[in-house]
Short mmCIF file of C-alpha atoms and ligand atoms in Angstrom, two decimals:
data_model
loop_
_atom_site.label_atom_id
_atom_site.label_comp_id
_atom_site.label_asym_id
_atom_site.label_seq_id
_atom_site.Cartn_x
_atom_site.Cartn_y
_atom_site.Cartn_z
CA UNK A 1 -17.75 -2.01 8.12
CA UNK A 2 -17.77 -1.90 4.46
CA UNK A 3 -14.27 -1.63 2.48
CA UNK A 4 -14.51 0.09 -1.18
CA UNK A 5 -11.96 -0.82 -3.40
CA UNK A 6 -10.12 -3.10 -5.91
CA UNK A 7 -8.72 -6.41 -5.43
CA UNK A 8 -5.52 -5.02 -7.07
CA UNK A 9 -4.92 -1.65 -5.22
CA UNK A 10 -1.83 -1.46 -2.69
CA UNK A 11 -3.46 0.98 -1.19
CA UNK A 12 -6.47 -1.34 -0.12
CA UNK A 13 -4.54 -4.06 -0.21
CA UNK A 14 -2.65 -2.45 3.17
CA UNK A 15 -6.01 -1.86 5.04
CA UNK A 16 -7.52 -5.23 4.11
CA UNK A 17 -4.12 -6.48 5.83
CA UNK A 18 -4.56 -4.41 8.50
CA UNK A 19 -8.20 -5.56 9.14
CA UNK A 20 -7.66 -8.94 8.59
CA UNK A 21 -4.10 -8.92 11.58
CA UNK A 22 -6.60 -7.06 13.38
CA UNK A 23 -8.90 -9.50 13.47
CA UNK A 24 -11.78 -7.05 12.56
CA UNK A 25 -14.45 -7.99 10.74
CA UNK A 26 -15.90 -6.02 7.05
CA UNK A 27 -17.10 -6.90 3.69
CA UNK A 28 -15.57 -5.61 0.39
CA UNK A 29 -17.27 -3.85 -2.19
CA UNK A 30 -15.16 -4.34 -5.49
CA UNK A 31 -14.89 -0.61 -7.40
CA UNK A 32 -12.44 0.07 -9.67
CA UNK A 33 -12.03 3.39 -9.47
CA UNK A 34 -11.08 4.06 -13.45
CA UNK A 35 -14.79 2.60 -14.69
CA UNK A 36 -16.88 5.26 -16.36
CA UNK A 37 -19.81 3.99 -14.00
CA UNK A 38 -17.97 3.84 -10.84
CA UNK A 39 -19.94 4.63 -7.61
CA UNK A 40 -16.36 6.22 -5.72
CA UNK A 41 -16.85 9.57 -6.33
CA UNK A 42 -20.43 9.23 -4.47
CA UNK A 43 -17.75 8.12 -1.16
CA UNK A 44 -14.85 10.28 -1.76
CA UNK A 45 -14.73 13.34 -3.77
CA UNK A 46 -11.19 12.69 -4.67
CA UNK A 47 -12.59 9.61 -6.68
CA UNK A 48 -9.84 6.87 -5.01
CA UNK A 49 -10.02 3.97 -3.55
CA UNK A 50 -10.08 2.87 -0.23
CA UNK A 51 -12.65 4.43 1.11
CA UNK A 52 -14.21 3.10 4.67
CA UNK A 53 -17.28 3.24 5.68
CA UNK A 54 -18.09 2.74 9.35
CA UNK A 55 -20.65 0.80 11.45
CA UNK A 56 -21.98 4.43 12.03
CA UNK A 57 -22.29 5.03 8.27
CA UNK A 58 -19.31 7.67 8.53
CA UNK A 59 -16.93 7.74 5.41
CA UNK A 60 -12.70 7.35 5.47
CA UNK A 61 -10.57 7.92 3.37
CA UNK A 62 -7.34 8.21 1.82
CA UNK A 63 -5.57 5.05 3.59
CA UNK A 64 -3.22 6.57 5.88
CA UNK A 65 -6.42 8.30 7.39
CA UNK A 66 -8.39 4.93 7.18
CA UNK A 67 -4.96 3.21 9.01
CA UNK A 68 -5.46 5.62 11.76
CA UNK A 69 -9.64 5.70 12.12
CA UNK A 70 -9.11 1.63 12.56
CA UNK A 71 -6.03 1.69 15.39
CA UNK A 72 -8.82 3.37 17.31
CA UNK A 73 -10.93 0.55 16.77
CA UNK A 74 -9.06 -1.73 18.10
CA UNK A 75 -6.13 -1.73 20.57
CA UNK A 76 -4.83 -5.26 21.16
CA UNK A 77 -3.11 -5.78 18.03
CA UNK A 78 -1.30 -2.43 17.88
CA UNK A 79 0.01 -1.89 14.57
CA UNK A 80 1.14 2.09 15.32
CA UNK A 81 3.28 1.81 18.02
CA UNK A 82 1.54 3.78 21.15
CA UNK A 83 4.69 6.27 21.84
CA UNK A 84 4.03 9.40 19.80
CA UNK A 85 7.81 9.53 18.64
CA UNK A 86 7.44 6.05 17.41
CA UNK A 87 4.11 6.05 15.74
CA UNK A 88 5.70 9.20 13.67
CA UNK A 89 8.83 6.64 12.76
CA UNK A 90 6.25 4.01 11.62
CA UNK A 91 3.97 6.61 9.62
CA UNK A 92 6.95 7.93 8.00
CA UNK A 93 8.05 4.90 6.65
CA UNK A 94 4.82 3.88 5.70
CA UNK A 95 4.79 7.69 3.89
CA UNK A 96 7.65 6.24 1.83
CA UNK A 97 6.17 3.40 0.95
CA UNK A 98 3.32 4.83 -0.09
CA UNK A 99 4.77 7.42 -2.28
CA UNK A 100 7.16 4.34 -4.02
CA UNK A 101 3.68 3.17 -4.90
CA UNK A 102 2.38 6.34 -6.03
CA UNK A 103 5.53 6.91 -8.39
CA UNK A 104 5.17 3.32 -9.98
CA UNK A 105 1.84 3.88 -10.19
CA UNK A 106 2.34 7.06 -12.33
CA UNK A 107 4.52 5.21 -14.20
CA UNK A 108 2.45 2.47 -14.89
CA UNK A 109 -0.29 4.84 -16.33
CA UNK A 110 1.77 7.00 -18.30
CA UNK A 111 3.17 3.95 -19.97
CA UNK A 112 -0.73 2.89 -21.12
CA UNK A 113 -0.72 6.18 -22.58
CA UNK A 114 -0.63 6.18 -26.63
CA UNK A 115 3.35 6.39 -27.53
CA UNK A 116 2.87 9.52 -28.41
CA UNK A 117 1.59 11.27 -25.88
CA UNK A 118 3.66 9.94 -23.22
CA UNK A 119 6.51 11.98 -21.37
CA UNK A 120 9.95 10.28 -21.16
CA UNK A 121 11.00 12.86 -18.90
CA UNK A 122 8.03 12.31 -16.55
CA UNK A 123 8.57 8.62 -16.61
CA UNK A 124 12.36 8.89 -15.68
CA UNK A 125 11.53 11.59 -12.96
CA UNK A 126 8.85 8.50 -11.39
CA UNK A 127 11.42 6.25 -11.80
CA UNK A 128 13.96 7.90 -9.88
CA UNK A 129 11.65 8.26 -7.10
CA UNK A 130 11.05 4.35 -7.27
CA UNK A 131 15.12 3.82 -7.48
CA UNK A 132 15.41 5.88 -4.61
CA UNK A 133 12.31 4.65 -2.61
CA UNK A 134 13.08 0.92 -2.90
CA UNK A 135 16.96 1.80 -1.89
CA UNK A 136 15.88 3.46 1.24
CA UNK A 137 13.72 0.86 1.86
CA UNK A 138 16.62 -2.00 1.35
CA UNK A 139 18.56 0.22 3.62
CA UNK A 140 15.58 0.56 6.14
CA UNK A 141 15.33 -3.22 6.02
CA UNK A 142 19.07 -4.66 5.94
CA UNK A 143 19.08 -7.36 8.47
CA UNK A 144 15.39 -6.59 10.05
CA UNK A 145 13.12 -9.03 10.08
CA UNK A 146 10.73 -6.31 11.20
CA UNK A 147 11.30 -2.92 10.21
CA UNK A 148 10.88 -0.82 13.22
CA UNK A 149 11.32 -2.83 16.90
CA UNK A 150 10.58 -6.21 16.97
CA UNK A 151 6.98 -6.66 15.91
CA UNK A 152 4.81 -6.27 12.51
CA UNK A 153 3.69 -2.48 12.14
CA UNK A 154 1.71 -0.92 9.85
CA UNK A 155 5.55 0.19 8.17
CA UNK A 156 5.77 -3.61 7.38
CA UNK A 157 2.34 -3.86 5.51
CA UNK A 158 2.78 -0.64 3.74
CA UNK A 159 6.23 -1.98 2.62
CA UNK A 160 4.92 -5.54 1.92
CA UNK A 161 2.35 -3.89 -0.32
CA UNK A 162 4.01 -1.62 -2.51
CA UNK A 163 7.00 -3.88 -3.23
CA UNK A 164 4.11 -6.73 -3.68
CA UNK A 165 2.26 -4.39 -6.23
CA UNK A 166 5.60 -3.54 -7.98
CA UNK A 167 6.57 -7.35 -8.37
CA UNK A 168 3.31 -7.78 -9.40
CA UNK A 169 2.88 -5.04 -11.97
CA UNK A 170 7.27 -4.92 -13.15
CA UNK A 171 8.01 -8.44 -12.49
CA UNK A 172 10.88 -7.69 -14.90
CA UNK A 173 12.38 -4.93 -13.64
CA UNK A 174 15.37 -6.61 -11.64
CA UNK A 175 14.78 -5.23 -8.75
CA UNK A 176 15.21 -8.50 -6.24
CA UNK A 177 18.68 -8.65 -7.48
CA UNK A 178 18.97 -4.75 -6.79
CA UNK A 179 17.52 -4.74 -3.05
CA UNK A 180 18.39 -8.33 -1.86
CA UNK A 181 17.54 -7.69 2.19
CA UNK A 182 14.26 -5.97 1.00
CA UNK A 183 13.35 -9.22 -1.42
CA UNK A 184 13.87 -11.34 1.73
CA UNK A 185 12.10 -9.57 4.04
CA UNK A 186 9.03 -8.88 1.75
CA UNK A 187 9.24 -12.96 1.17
CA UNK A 188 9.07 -13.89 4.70
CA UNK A 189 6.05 -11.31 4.93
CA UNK A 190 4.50 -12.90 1.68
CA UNK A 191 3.98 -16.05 3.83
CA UNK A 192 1.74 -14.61 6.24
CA UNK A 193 -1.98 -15.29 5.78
CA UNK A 194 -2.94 -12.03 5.64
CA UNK A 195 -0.86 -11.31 2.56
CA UNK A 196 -1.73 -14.85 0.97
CA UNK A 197 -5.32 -13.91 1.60
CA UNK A 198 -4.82 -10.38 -0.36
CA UNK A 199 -2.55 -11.25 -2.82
CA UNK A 200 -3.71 -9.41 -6.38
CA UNK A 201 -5.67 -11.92 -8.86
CA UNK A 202 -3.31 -12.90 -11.98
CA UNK A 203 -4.69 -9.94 -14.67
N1 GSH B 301 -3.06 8.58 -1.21
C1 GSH B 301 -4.16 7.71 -1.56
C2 GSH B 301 -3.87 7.04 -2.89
C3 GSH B 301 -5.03 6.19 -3.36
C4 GSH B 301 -4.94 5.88 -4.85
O1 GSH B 301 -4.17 6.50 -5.61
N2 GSH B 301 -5.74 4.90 -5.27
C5 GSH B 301 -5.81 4.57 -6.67
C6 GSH B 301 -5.98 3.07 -6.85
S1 GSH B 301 -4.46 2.24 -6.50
C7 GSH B 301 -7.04 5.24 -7.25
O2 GSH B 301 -8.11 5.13 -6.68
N3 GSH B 301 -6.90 5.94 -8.38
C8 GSH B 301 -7.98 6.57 -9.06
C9 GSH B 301 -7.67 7.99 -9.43
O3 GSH B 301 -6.54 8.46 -9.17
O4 GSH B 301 -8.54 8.64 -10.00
C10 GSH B 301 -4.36 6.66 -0.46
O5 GSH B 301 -3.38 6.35 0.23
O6 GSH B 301 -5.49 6.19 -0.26
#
């Protein structure tokens, strides 16, 4: 299985995680998605990274798809719970992780933006969403050393990734001392070696 994508997208970041607890084999090929010469669009006409291609040669994408294709793959290491009520729980807190990241990441962008151009009311409308996100996710988390039951889910890597990319990306914004429970439980997931394996290079 191939894996296209950067070495600093969440969104990769939480399939390469999910691979690697899977114990599933692939090989990366390093796009980033924002080159002029990029090859994604050829993969996904959407243009984003990941993007999965099979042992069949079939193409996967965006990652919540991709999360799904792979639990078929392989059902030792469940990472969406088997229950139907329950793998909706997981999905929908890894929907809210996801769309932290997606906020941030519109912030991020529209902050590379010449001053001039750039929307002060579109950043504050992102950044609620991220104030909000990360609060429901220190509520989600208070006390949990997993988020849902009693074993690492897909919730947990989604989670682990997005608050990973926004320490990585806003290491300033003071959010640790904001969402305590959530900086503790995202530290205790940092030290697994699937997240010390994926951790973004310094840039
Ligand atoms: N919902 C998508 C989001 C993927 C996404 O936004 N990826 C970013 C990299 S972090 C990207 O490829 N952006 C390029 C673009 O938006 O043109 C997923 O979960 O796969």
């Amino acid at each position: 299985m191939q894996l296209i994508g950067s070495l600093t997208s969440p969104f990769v970041r939480k399939i390469r995680i999910q691979l690697l607890e899977k114990g599933l084999p692939f090989s990366l090929l390093e796009e980033i998605p924002w080159n002029a010469d990029t090859s994604v669009p050829k993969f996904n006409p959407l243009g984003k990274v990941p993007v999965l291609i099979d042992e069949h040669g079939e193409i996967w994408f965006d990652s919540p798809v991709i999360a799904e294709y792979i639990e078929t793959l392989e059902t030792r290491h469940r990472l969406v719970p088997i229950k139907s009520i329950d793998a909706v729980r997981v999905r929908q807190l890894e929907a809210l992780a996801d769309g932290v990241c997606e906020a941030a990441i519109a912030i991020f962008l529209e902050k590379k933006r010449p001053q001039e151009w750039r929307s002060p009311d579109w950043i504050a409308r992102q950044e609620q969403k991220v104030e909000r996100g990360l609060a429901a996710l220190e509520k989600a988390t208070v006390g949990k050393h997993w988020v849902y039951e009693d074993h690492l889910t897909l919730a947990d890597i989604a989670i682990g990734c997005v608050v990973g990319w926004y320490d990585f990306r806003f290491e300033s914004s003071g959010w640790r001392q904001k969402h305590p429970h959530l900086a503790d439980y995202v530290d205790r997931l940092f030290k697994r070696d699937s997240f010390i394996q994926t951790q973004p290079p310094e840039s």
